[in-house]
Each structure stands twice: as C-alpha cells, then as structure tokens.
DNA sequence: CCGACCGGGTCATCGATAGC
DNA sequence: GCTATCGATGACCCGGTCGG
C-alpha cells in the first residue's frame, strides 16, 4: 500500500487551478480518472473518497492527495455546508509513491544529518496521501495567499507556481517533523528533536540554553546533558553552527554588513560574531564573502 | 568600516551525587 | 531510568582600545 508521494521541487510545481469548494446540497465526489494531482484540504464536514480501491474518510483539518491515473470516486454523500480548498498541479520532475517502509528509510537518512551542513540543500518533498497536519492554520494561510495571487492577473505568473510549491513544502515539513517525532524511541529523544526544531525556528533571535530550558520546562544543566547524549553535540555548539550556517548564506547572497548580519542573527556584538565565525570557518566573515560572493552568478 | 587583542563578569558543561 | 543539584572549570560574551 502506497502512502506517500516523493518528488523534487528544485523547480516550482505547475499550479493549474484551485479554489474553495462549498456544497449547496448533498454532494458526492464525482467518479473520474484525471491526469494531474489534486490536493484537498478539508474545512467542514466529512469527505468520503475512494482512490485506488482504498476508502479515505477525510475529517475537517485533514488533507488528501489524489494521484493522477487512478480512479477516484465518492463512496458516501457529504451534507450541505461541506467545504474544502482544492488545488490541481503537476510536478516538474518525476514523482514516486512510497510505502510506509520506504518512508521510514527516507526519514532515517534525513535524520543522519544531525547538523545543518554547510550549504546543505534538499529539494525533496515527502507528502502523505492522507494526513492530519500539525499546524493546519499555516496551511490555510498559504492557500489563501495562493488563491489571492492566482486571480490577481500578475504579469509574472510564476508567483502562483512558487506559492503552490511553498504550500507543498509546508505540508512536507510538517509531515517529516511529525514522522521524526513519533518514530523516536524515548521521550528524551523526542524532546531533543523538538528542541532542534525550536532552535531552527528561532535562529535569528538571541538564544541561550537557559532560555530553551525555561521554554521546555527543564533544568538547563540537565537539558545540556540529554542534548549531548542524543546528538553527540553540545547544545551551545549546535546553536552556533546553526547561526553560522545562516550567516554564510547571508554573506554569499546579500550585501548586508558583517555588523548587520551579527544583529540579524541575534548577536548584538559584531566582534563576538567575527570571533565565532572564525572559530568554525577558520576565516573571517569578510574573507568568506570575498571568497564566495558572486560565485553562483558566474556559474549561470 | 574592519579586524586584533585584552580584561572580567556570566554562563554552559562536566563529574559526582541523590531522590524518585 | 529519569531528573535535579553542587562545585569546579573553562568557554562565552561584551565593552573598551588600537591600528589599518
């Protein structure tokens, strides 16, 4: 049984159409076999859709992907007031369907990347065919933005393609995060994953271990220990590496001054930032910028 | 504006230890 | 096994100063 879709979004997906569907009478999904992907983000009432001989009961707040080339049919009527967001799209590259077991190994290989490796880039999205996202509000906001832009008649039509791509990435990230969290063995490991996520989100703020300990209701000393035990890295070092990794991105892609970057990263002393950068990169921020700035452009 | 060096207060980490 | 605390120690952090 295939439960996940895997593809690359190194290029944006092709957004065809989308909107909000609201029923005005009892409604059953039509029987059809179409050649593009459909995402259904359910808002109200329950949907009953069969795909590839599997019956999905989609509750409010849940998402269902319909895969091209498969027969879809409603197997039960939904009442008046049923409503959902829908999107039609195709991937620019090949996609594959994964079983749960294949998904396990995908996520495991991602987990082996404990640290934010320099310029590490991943363009893969992993999308569950049927899921209940953790933060459905974020997905709703992206949908609204997308539909707003789609009907705005921009000259540049890629805005909608990129926003739709962004939506898939959001769903993918929530999936991976959830997957990692539930598949971990001990409560401590789960906690550490949450802490790493927290650090990732707050990388542009001033972060201290004490702060994280308060956030997660732990003794700061104890927190350091479980983090070290789970990842092999000091939590402080992890925070620093996260920040340095962001700093390198900014040095390469922007003209923001070293001081400006330090402030952006929540380090209000650029001298300290410089020292930290040198410790991890064996060169000063300016040297790094001179060495790498414009390199991507010259390759075009 | 950038980078190097210094001084000292603060904080994170480690080993040992203890209660649950 | 999980969590917290204590004391020691070294790393971190921040301000100042100076030279290019």
mmCIF file of C-alpha atoms (C1' of nucleotides) in Angstrom:
data_model
loop_
_atom_site.group_PDB
_atom_site.id
_atom_site.type_symbol
_atom_site.label_atom_id
_atom_site.label_comp_id
_atom_site.label_asym_id
_atom_site.label_seq_id
_atom_site.Cartn_x
_atom_site.Cartn_y
_atom_site.Cartn_z
ATOM 1 C CA UNK A 1 0.000 0.000 0.000
ATOM 2 C CA UNK A 2 1.465 3.335 -1.134
ATOM 3 C CA UNK A 3 1.011 6.028 1.468
ATOM 4 C CA UNK A 4 3.433 8.800 0.495
ATOM 5 C CA UNK A 5 4.387 10.832 -2.568
ATOM 6 C CA UNK A 6 8.012 11.769 -3.130
ATOM 7 C CA UNK A 7 9.217 14.325 -5.641
ATOM 8 C CA UNK A 8 11.646 17.181 -6.099
ATOM 9 C CA UNK A 9 10.686 20.847 -6.017
ATOM 10 C CA UNK A 10 14.055 22.146 -7.181
ATOM 11 C CA UNK A 11 11.883 23.859 -9.776
ATOM 12 C CA UNK A 12 8.415 25.106 -8.850
ATOM 13 C CA UNK A 13 5.472 22.804 -9.365
ATOM 14 C CA UNK A 14 2.953 23.674 -12.077
ATOM 15 C CA UNK A 15 -0.108 25.114 -10.436
ATOM 16 C CA UNK A 16 -3.110 24.648 -12.724
ATOM 17 C CA UNK A 17 -6.099 25.866 -10.747
ATOM 18 C CA UNK A 18 -7.548 25.958 -7.276
ATOM 19 C CA UNK A 19 -10.124 27.481 -5.002
ATOM 20 C CA UNK A 20 -12.586 26.851 -2.226
ATOM 21 C CA UNK A 21 -15.418 24.440 -2.828
ATOM 22 C CA UNK A 22 -18.647 24.759 -0.860
ATOM 23 C CA UNK A 23 -21.597 22.429 -1.310
ATOM 24 C CA UNK A 24 -25.128 23.777 -1.505
ATOM 25 C CA UNK A 25 -26.739 20.353 -1.465
ATOM 26 C CA UNK A 26 -25.799 16.826 -0.538
ATOM 27 C CA UNK A 27 -22.705 16.054 -2.515
ATOM 28 C CA UNK A 28 -20.649 13.050 -3.563
ATOM 29 C CA UNK A 29 -17.254 13.294 -5.252
ATOM 30 C CA UNK A 30 -17.576 12.544 -8.970
ATOM 31 C CA UNK A 31 -16.194 9.371 -10.451
ATOM 32 C CA UNK A 32 -13.185 10.230 -12.577
ATOM 33 C CA UNK A 33 -9.613 9.451 -13.533
ATOM 34 C CA UNK A 34 -7.626 12.629 -14.207
ATOM 35 C CA UNK A 35 -4.066 13.167 -15.330
ATOM 36 C CA UNK A 36 -2.944 15.704 -12.736
ATOM 37 C CA UNK A 37 -2.537 15.836 -8.955
ATOM 38 C CA UNK A 38 -5.282 17.158 -6.713
ATOM 39 C CA UNK A 39 -4.897 18.290 -3.108
ATOM 40 C CA UNK A 40 -7.957 18.536 -0.963
ATOM 41 C CA UNK A 41 -7.670 20.453 2.295
ATOM 42 C CA UNK A 42 -10.869 19.776 4.141
ATOM 43 C CA UNK A 43 -12.507 22.558 6.141
ATOM 44 C CA UNK A 44 -16.014 21.434 7.100
ATOM 45 C CA UNK A 45 -17.866 18.142 7.387
ATOM 46 C CA UNK A 46 -16.514 14.770 6.318
ATOM 47 C CA UNK A 47 -15.483 13.678 2.817
ATOM 48 C CA UNK A 48 -15.684 10.077 1.635
ATOM 49 C CA UNK A 49 -13.381 9.419 -1.311
ATOM 50 C CA UNK A 50 -12.153 6.148 -2.701
ATOM 51 C CA UNK A 51 -8.812 6.050 -4.526
ATOM 52 C CA UNK A 52 -7.039 3.013 -5.885
ATOM 53 C CA UNK A 53 -9.570 0.793 -4.133
ATOM 54 C CA UNK A 54 -8.832 2.329 -0.773
ATOM 55 C CA UNK A 55 -11.520 4.280 1.049
ATOM 56 C CA UNK A 56 -10.478 7.539 2.702
ATOM 57 C CA UNK A 57 -12.627 9.254 5.300
ATOM 58 C CA UNK A 58 -11.342 12.814 5.398
ATOM 59 C CA UNK A 59 -12.226 14.798 8.510
ATOM 60 C CA UNK A 60 -12.083 18.594 8.861
ATOM 61 C CA UNK A 61 -8.449 19.725 9.147
ATOM 62 C CA UNK A 62 -7.220 16.741 7.145
ATOM 63 C CA UNK A 63 -5.598 16.668 3.731
ATOM 64 C CA UNK A 64 -5.981 14.158 0.900
ATOM 65 C CA UNK A 65 -3.858 13.931 -2.237
ATOM 66 C CA UNK A 66 -5.399 12.421 -5.352
ATOM 67 C CA UNK A 67 -2.797 10.841 -7.597
ATOM 68 C CA UNK A 68 -3.076 11.055 -11.399
ATOM 69 C CA UNK A 69 -4.019 7.959 -13.329
ATOM 70 C CA UNK A 70 -6.062 6.447 -10.506
ATOM 71 C CA UNK A 71 -9.809 6.101 -10.300
ATOM 72 C CA UNK A 72 -11.396 8.410 -7.732
ATOM 73 C CA UNK A 73 -14.944 8.134 -6.569
ATOM 74 C CA UNK A 74 -17.034 9.334 -3.647
ATOM 75 C CA UNK A 75 -18.411 6.406 -1.672
ATOM 76 C CA UNK A 76 -20.747 8.333 0.612
ATOM 77 C CA UNK A 77 -22.573 11.646 0.334
ATOM 78 C CA UNK A 78 -21.392 14.677 2.328
ATOM 79 C CA UNK A 79 -24.005 17.113 3.697
ATOM 80 C CA UNK A 80 -24.773 20.718 2.738
ATOM 81 C CA UNK A 81 -22.059 23.032 4.035
ATOM 82 C CA UNK A 82 -19.221 20.668 3.214
ATOM 83 C CA UNK A 83 -16.291 22.805 2.178
ATOM 84 C CA UNK A 84 -12.660 22.374 1.258
ATOM 85 C CA UNK A 85 -9.756 24.034 -0.521
ATOM 86 C CA UNK A 86 -8.634 22.261 -3.693
ATOM 87 C CA UNK A 87 -5.610 22.596 -5.948
ATOM 88 C CA UNK A 88 -4.705 20.995 -9.241
ATOM 89 C CA UNK A 89 -0.999 20.721 -10.025
ATOM 90 C CA UNK A 90 1.734 18.648 -11.622
ATOM 91 C CA UNK A 91 5.347 18.097 -10.605
ATOM 92 C CA UNK A 92 8.067 19.397 -12.938
ATOM 93 C CA UNK A 93 10.049 16.202 -12.361
ATOM 94 C CA UNK A 94 9.262 12.559 -11.826
ATOM 95 C CA UNK A 95 7.493 11.530 -8.690
ATOM 96 C CA UNK A 96 7.314 8.225 -6.883
ATOM 97 C CA UNK A 97 4.888 6.635 -4.490
ATOM 98 C CA UNK A 98 6.305 5.244 -1.267
ATOM 99 C CA UNK A 99 5.121 2.617 1.144
ATOM 100 C CA UNK A 100 5.377 3.284 4.849
ATOM 101 C CA UNK A 101 8.526 1.196 4.982
ATOM 102 C CA UNK A 102 10.156 3.230 2.200
ATOM 103 C CA UNK A 103 9.145 6.398 4.028
ATOM 104 C CA UNK A 104 10.848 5.066 7.172
ATOM 105 C CA UNK A 105 14.164 4.793 5.395
ATOM 106 C CA UNK A 106 13.749 8.224 3.744
ATOM 107 C CA UNK A 107 13.272 9.863 7.104
ATOM 108 C CA UNK A 108 16.061 7.844 8.704
ATOM 109 C CA UNK A 109 18.513 9.050 6.074
ATOM 110 C CA UNK A 110 17.397 12.619 6.771
ATOM 111 C CA UNK A 111 17.918 12.094 10.478
ATOM 112 C CA UNK A 112 21.543 11.171 9.911
ATOM 113 C CA UNK A 113 22.084 14.831 9.006
ATOM 114 C CA UNK A 114 22.280 15.910 12.613
ATOM 115 C CA UNK A 115 23.806 19.266 11.931
ATOM 116 C CA UNK A 116 22.923 21.901 9.410
ATOM 117 C CA UNK A 117 25.705 21.062 6.990
ATOM 118 C CA UNK A 118 27.218 23.967 5.106
ATOM 119 C CA UNK A 119 25.058 24.904 2.163
ATOM 120 C CA UNK A 120 23.202 21.668 2.603
ATOM 121 C CA UNK A 121 20.277 21.837 0.240
ATOM 122 C CA UNK A 122 17.392 19.439 -0.084
ATOM 123 C CA UNK A 123 14.696 19.857 -2.702
ATOM 124 C CA UNK A 124 12.729 16.739 -1.830
ATOM 125 C CA UNK A 125 9.154 16.865 -0.653
ATOM 126 C CA UNK A 126 7.533 13.906 1.103
ATOM 127 C CA UNK A 127 3.764 14.146 1.076
ATOM 128 C CA UNK A 128 1.384 11.788 2.813
ATOM 129 C CA UNK A 129 -1.604 10.826 0.690
ATOM 130 C CA UNK A 130 -3.849 11.228 3.718
ATOM 131 C CA UNK A 131 -2.773 13.254 6.736
ATOM 132 C CA UNK A 132 -3.829 15.472 9.592
ATOM 133 C CA UNK A 133 -1.271 18.306 9.669
ATOM 134 C CA UNK A 134 0.004 19.572 12.991
ATOM 135 C CA UNK A 135 -0.409 23.249 12.161
ATOM 136 C CA UNK A 136 -3.285 23.453 9.767
ATOM 137 C CA UNK A 137 -3.549 27.244 10.184
ATOM 138 C CA UNK A 138 -0.235 27.749 8.395
ATOM 139 C CA UNK A 139 -1.541 25.711 5.502
ATOM 140 C CA UNK A 140 -4.777 27.685 5.357
ATOM 141 C CA UNK A 141 -2.834 30.949 5.203
ATOM 142 C CA UNK A 142 -0.725 29.683 2.310
ATOM 143 C CA UNK A 143 -3.862 28.566 0.484
ATOM 144 C CA UNK A 144 -5.468 31.976 0.858
ATOM 145 C CA UNK A 145 -2.349 33.734 -0.384
ATOM 146 C CA UNK A 146 -2.152 31.384 -3.321
ATOM 147 C CA UNK A 147 -5.763 31.882 -4.380
ATOM 148 C CA UNK A 148 -5.436 35.619 -3.930
ATOM 149 C CA UNK A 149 -2.395 35.747 -6.195
ATOM 150 C CA UNK A 150 -3.842 33.292 -8.701
ATOM 151 C CA UNK A 151 -6.690 35.637 -9.538
ATOM 152 C CA UNK A 152 -4.648 38.861 -9.358
ATOM 153 C CA UNK A 153 -3.539 38.857 -13.011
ATOM 154 C CA UNK A 154 0.152 39.408 -12.372
ATOM 155 C CA UNK A 155 2.336 39.687 -15.478
ATOM 156 C CA UNK A 156 4.663 37.203 -13.891
ATOM 157 C CA UNK A 157 2.571 34.067 -13.495
ATOM 158 C CA UNK A 158 5.225 32.212 -11.539
ATOM 159 C CA UNK A 159 4.071 33.728 -8.273
ATOM 160 C CA UNK A 160 1.261 31.177 -8.048
ATOM 161 C CA UNK A 161 3.581 28.313 -9.008
ATOM 162 C CA UNK A 162 6.021 29.267 -6.254
ATOM 163 C CA UNK A 163 3.286 29.772 -3.671
ATOM 164 C CA UNK A 164 1.784 26.379 -4.512
ATOM 165 C CA UNK A 165 5.276 24.905 -4.180
ATOM 166 C CA UNK A 166 5.645 26.630 -0.847
ATOM 167 C CA UNK A 167 2.394 25.043 0.272
ATOM 168 C CA UNK A 168 3.663 21.561 -0.594
ATOM 169 C CA UNK A 169 6.928 22.229 1.226
ATOM 170 C CA UNK A 170 4.976 23.290 4.298
ATOM 171 C CA UNK A 171 2.941 20.074 4.227
ATOM 172 C CA UNK A 172 6.123 18.079 3.672
ATOM 173 C CA UNK A 173 7.937 19.753 6.570
ATOM 174 C CA UNK A 174 5.052 19.189 8.938
ATOM 175 C CA UNK A 175 4.950 15.564 7.849
ATOM 176 C CA UNK A 176 8.666 14.965 8.326
ATOM 177 C CA UNK A 177 8.669 16.724 11.660
ATOM 178 C CA UNK A 178 5.735 14.694 12.875
ATOM 179 C CA UNK A 179 7.228 11.495 11.493
ATOM 180 C CA UNK A 180 10.547 12.028 13.233
ATOM 181 C CA UNK A 181 8.847 12.893 16.471
ATOM 182 C CA UNK A 182 6.565 9.894 16.665
ATOM 183 C CA UNK A 183 9.123 7.382 15.424
ATOM 184 C CA UNK A 184 11.665 8.221 18.105
ATOM 185 C CA UNK A 185 12.125 5.792 20.934
ATOM 186 C CA UNK A 186 12.450 7.694 24.166
ATOM 187 C CA UNK A 187 10.739 10.782 25.440
ATOM 188 C CA UNK A 188 14.142 12.460 25.693
ATOM 189 C CA UNK A 189 14.904 11.875 22.006
ATOM 190 C CA UNK A 190 11.535 13.280 21.073
ATOM 191 C CA UNK A 191 12.202 16.287 23.266
ATOM 192 C CA UNK A 192 15.588 16.835 21.636
ATOM 193 C CA UNK A 193 14.004 16.800 18.180
ATOM 194 C CA UNK A 194 11.568 19.441 19.356
ATOM 195 C CA UNK A 195 14.430 21.496 20.749
ATOM 196 C CA UNK A 196 16.353 21.283 17.475
ATOM 197 C CA UNK A 197 13.244 22.419 15.661
ATOM 198 C CA UNK A 198 12.838 25.258 18.135
ATOM 199 C CA UNK A 199 16.422 26.362 17.549
ATOM 200 C CA UNK A 200 15.915 26.203 13.790
ATOM 201 C CA UNK A 201 12.853 28.420 14.007
ATOM 202 C CA UNK A 202 14.425 30.913 16.421
ATOM 203 C CA UNK A 203 17.853 31.052 14.773
ATOM 204 C CA UNK A 204 17.541 34.797 14.172
ATOM 205 C CA UNK A 205 16.835 35.535 17.817
ATOM 206 C CA UNK A 206 19.138 35.643 20.767
ATOM 207 C CA UNK A 207 19.191 32.079 22.078
ATOM 208 C CA UNK A 208 20.646 30.759 25.324
ATOM 209 C CA UNK A 209 20.469 27.309 26.822
ATOM 210 C CA UNK A 210 18.755 28.729 29.900
ATOM 211 C CA UNK A 211 16.079 30.200 27.655
ATOM 212 C CA UNK A 212 15.431 26.861 25.948
ATOM 213 C CA UNK A 213 15.356 25.113 29.316
ATOM 214 C CA UNK A 214 12.659 27.500 30.510
ATOM 215 C CA UNK A 215 10.735 27.037 27.275
ATOM 216 C CA UNK A 216 10.785 23.246 27.637
ATOM 217 C CA UNK A 217 10.436 23.124 31.412
ATOM 218 C CA UNK A 218 13.806 21.544 32.114
ATOM 219 C CA UNK A 219 16.751 22.269 34.308
ATOM 220 C CA UNK A 220 19.296 23.885 31.938
ATOM 221 C CA UNK A 221 22.098 21.667 33.158
ATOM 222 C CA UNK A 222 20.040 18.558 32.593
ATOM 223 C CA UNK A 223 18.953 19.833 29.179
ATOM 224 C CA UNK A 224 22.586 20.124 28.079
ATOM 225 C CA UNK A 225 23.125 16.534 29.061
ATOM 226 C CA UNK A 226 20.200 14.982 27.240
ATOM 227 C CA UNK A 227 21.011 17.002 24.138
ATOM 228 C CA UNK A 228 24.595 15.830 24.172
ATOM 229 C CA UNK A 229 23.514 12.265 24.773
ATOM 230 C CA UNK A 230 21.024 12.265 21.912
ATOM 231 C CA UNK A 231 23.047 14.106 19.291
ATOM 232 C CA UNK A 232 26.678 13.917 20.361
ATOM 233 C CA UNK A 233 26.898 17.712 20.161
ATOM 234 C CA UNK A 234 26.853 20.379 22.807
ATOM 235 C CA UNK A 235 23.642 22.281 22.563
ATOM 236 C CA UNK A 236 25.539 25.527 22.507
ATOM 237 C CA UNK A 237 27.711 24.347 19.647
ATOM 238 C CA UNK A 238 24.586 23.301 17.781
ATOM 239 C CA UNK A 239 23.108 26.779 18.208
ATOM 240 C CA UNK A 240 26.319 28.376 16.991
ATOM 241 C CA UNK A 241 26.604 26.163 13.950
ATOM 242 C CA UNK A 242 23.011 26.922 13.054
ATOM 243 C CA UNK A 243 23.713 30.638 13.239
ATOM 244 C CA UNK A 244 26.988 30.391 11.310
ATOM 245 C CA UNK A 245 25.251 28.421 8.603
ATOM 246 C CA UNK A 246 22.685 31.223 8.239
ATOM 247 C CA UNK A 247 25.471 33.814 8.343
ATOM 248 C CA UNK A 248 27.214 32.165 5.400
ATOM 249 C CA UNK A 249 24.007 32.273 3.414
ATOM 250 C CA UNK A 250 23.678 35.998 4.112
ATOM 251 C CA UNK A 251 27.344 36.677 3.314
ATOM 252 C CA UNK A 252 27.056 34.934 -0.015
ATOM 253 C CA UNK A 253 23.686 36.217 -1.133
ATOM 254 C CA UNK A 254 23.366 39.727 0.288
ATOM 255 C CA UNK A 255 25.341 42.924 0.795
ATOM 256 C CA UNK A 256 24.409 43.215 4.460
ATOM 257 C CA UNK A 257 27.417 44.340 6.511
ATOM 258 C CA UNK A 258 29.091 41.995 8.969
ATOM 259 C CA UNK A 259 27.628 44.036 11.791
ATOM 260 C CA UNK A 260 24.197 43.835 10.174
ATOM 261 C CA UNK A 261 24.455 40.072 9.893
ATOM 262 C CA UNK A 262 25.516 39.792 13.532
ATOM 263 C CA UNK A 263 22.430 41.767 14.562
ATOM 264 C CA UNK A 264 20.203 39.700 12.248
ATOM 265 C CA UNK A 265 21.436 36.568 13.985
ATOM 266 C CA UNK A 266 20.651 37.941 17.419
ATOM 267 C CA UNK A 267 24.309 38.542 18.268
ATOM 268 C CA UNK A 268 24.441 42.223 19.047
ATOM 269 C CA UNK A 269 28.222 42.350 19.094
ATOM 270 C CA UNK A 270 29.827 42.047 15.680
ATOM 271 C CA UNK A 271 33.242 41.474 17.222
ATOM 272 C CA UNK A 272 31.968 38.466 19.014
ATOM 273 C CA UNK A 273 30.279 37.277 15.828
ATOM 274 C CA UNK A 274 33.550 37.597 13.977
ATOM 275 C CA UNK A 275 35.365 35.504 16.552
ATOM 276 C CA UNK A 276 32.664 32.878 16.491
ATOM 277 C CA UNK A 277 32.728 32.738 12.698
ATOM 278 C CA UNK A 278 36.479 32.333 12.655
ATOM 279 C CA UNK A 279 36.289 29.534 15.178
ATOM 280 C CA UNK A 280 34.012 27.444 12.958
ATOM 281 C CA UNK A 281 35.162 28.524 9.487
ATOM 282 C CA UNK A 282 38.850 29.312 10.008
ATOM 283 C CA UNK A 283 38.387 32.654 8.266
ATOM 284 C CA UNK A 284 36.735 35.983 8.962
ATOM 285 C CA UNK A 285 33.278 36.779 7.581
ATOM 286 C CA UNK A 286 34.746 39.258 5.105
ATOM 287 C CA UNK A 287 37.268 36.747 3.825
ATOM 288 C CA UNK A 288 34.452 34.274 3.367
ATOM 289 C CA UNK A 289 32.392 36.816 1.459
ATOM 290 C CA UNK A 290 35.285 37.725 -0.827
ATOM 291 C CA UNK A 291 35.918 34.063 -1.498
ATOM 292 C CA UNK A 292 32.368 33.078 -2.336
ATOM 293 C CA UNK A 293 30.357 36.121 -3.297
ATOM 294 C CA UNK A 294 29.130 36.020 -6.901
ATOM 295 C CA UNK A 295 30.335 32.514 -7.398
ATOM 296 C CA UNK A 296 26.816 31.197 -8.026
ATOM 297 C CA UNK A 297 26.219 34.038 -10.511
ATOM 298 C CA UNK A 298 29.308 33.276 -12.541
ATOM 299 C CA UNK A 299 28.156 29.744 -12.930
ATOM 300 C CA UNK A 300 24.944 30.746 -14.655
ATOM 301 C "C1'" DC B 1 34.269 50.046 8.500
ATOM 302 C "C1'" DC B 2 37.059 46.011 9.680
ATOM 303 C "C1'" DG B 3 39.948 43.131 12.420
ATOM 304 C "C1'" DA B 4 43.036 42.081 16.578
ATOM 305 C "C1'" DC B 5 43.819 41.929 21.440
ATOM 306 C "C1'" DC B 6 42.629 42.317 26.461
ATOM 307 C "C1'" DG B 7 40.010 42.075 30.875
ATOM 308 C "C1'" DG B 8 36.486 40.343 33.614
ATOM 309 C "C1'" DG B 9 31.645 39.068 34.690
ATOM 310 C "C1'" DT B 10 28.426 35.498 33.274
ATOM 311 C "C1'" DC B 11 27.054 31.124 31.675
ATOM 312 C "C1'" DA B 12 27.387 26.224 29.981
ATOM 313 C "C1'" DT B 13 29.277 21.948 30.881
ATOM 314 C "C1'" DC B 14 31.159 18.031 33.447
ATOM 315 C "C1'" DG B 15 31.748 14.607 37.209
ATOM 316 C "C1'" DA B 16 29.808 13.204 41.324
ATOM 317 C "C1'" DT B 17 25.802 12.500 43.868
ATOM 318 C "C1'" DA B 18 20.997 11.794 45.280
ATOM 319 C "C1'" DG B 19 15.831 11.297 45.240
ATOM 320 C "C1'" DC B 20 12.100 9.210 42.787
ATOM 321 C "C1'" DG C 1 15.879 5.004 34.055
ATOM 322 C "C1'" DC C 2 14.674 9.916 34.717
ATOM 323 C "C1'" DT C 3 15.503 14.314 36.758
ATOM 324 C "C1'" DA C 4 17.785 17.820 39.557
ATOM 325 C "C1'" DT C 5 21.651 19.916 42.312
ATOM 326 C "C1'" DC C 6 26.513 21.222 43.732
ATOM 327 C "C1'" DG C 7 31.183 22.809 42.917
ATOM 328 C "C1'" DA C 8 34.887 23.443 39.700
ATOM 329 C "C1'" DT C 9 36.437 24.992 35.414
ATOM 330 C "C1'" DG C 10 36.719 26.619 31.057
ATOM 331 C "C1'" DA C 11 34.126 28.895 27.414
ATOM 332 C "C1'" DC C 12 31.301 32.528 26.267
ATOM 333 C "C1'" DC C 13 30.005 37.313 25.930
ATOM 334 C "C1'" DC C 14 30.586 42.208 25.964
ATOM 335 C "C1'" DG C 15 32.881 46.542 26.417
ATOM 336 C "C1'" DG C 16 36.939 49.065 25.520
ATOM 337 C "C1'" DT C 17 41.013 50.297 22.839
ATOM 338 C "C1'" DC C 18 44.050 50.477 18.946
ATOM 339 C "C1'" DG C 19 45.795 50.039 14.194
ATOM 340 C "C1'" DG C 20 44.801 49.732 9.251
#
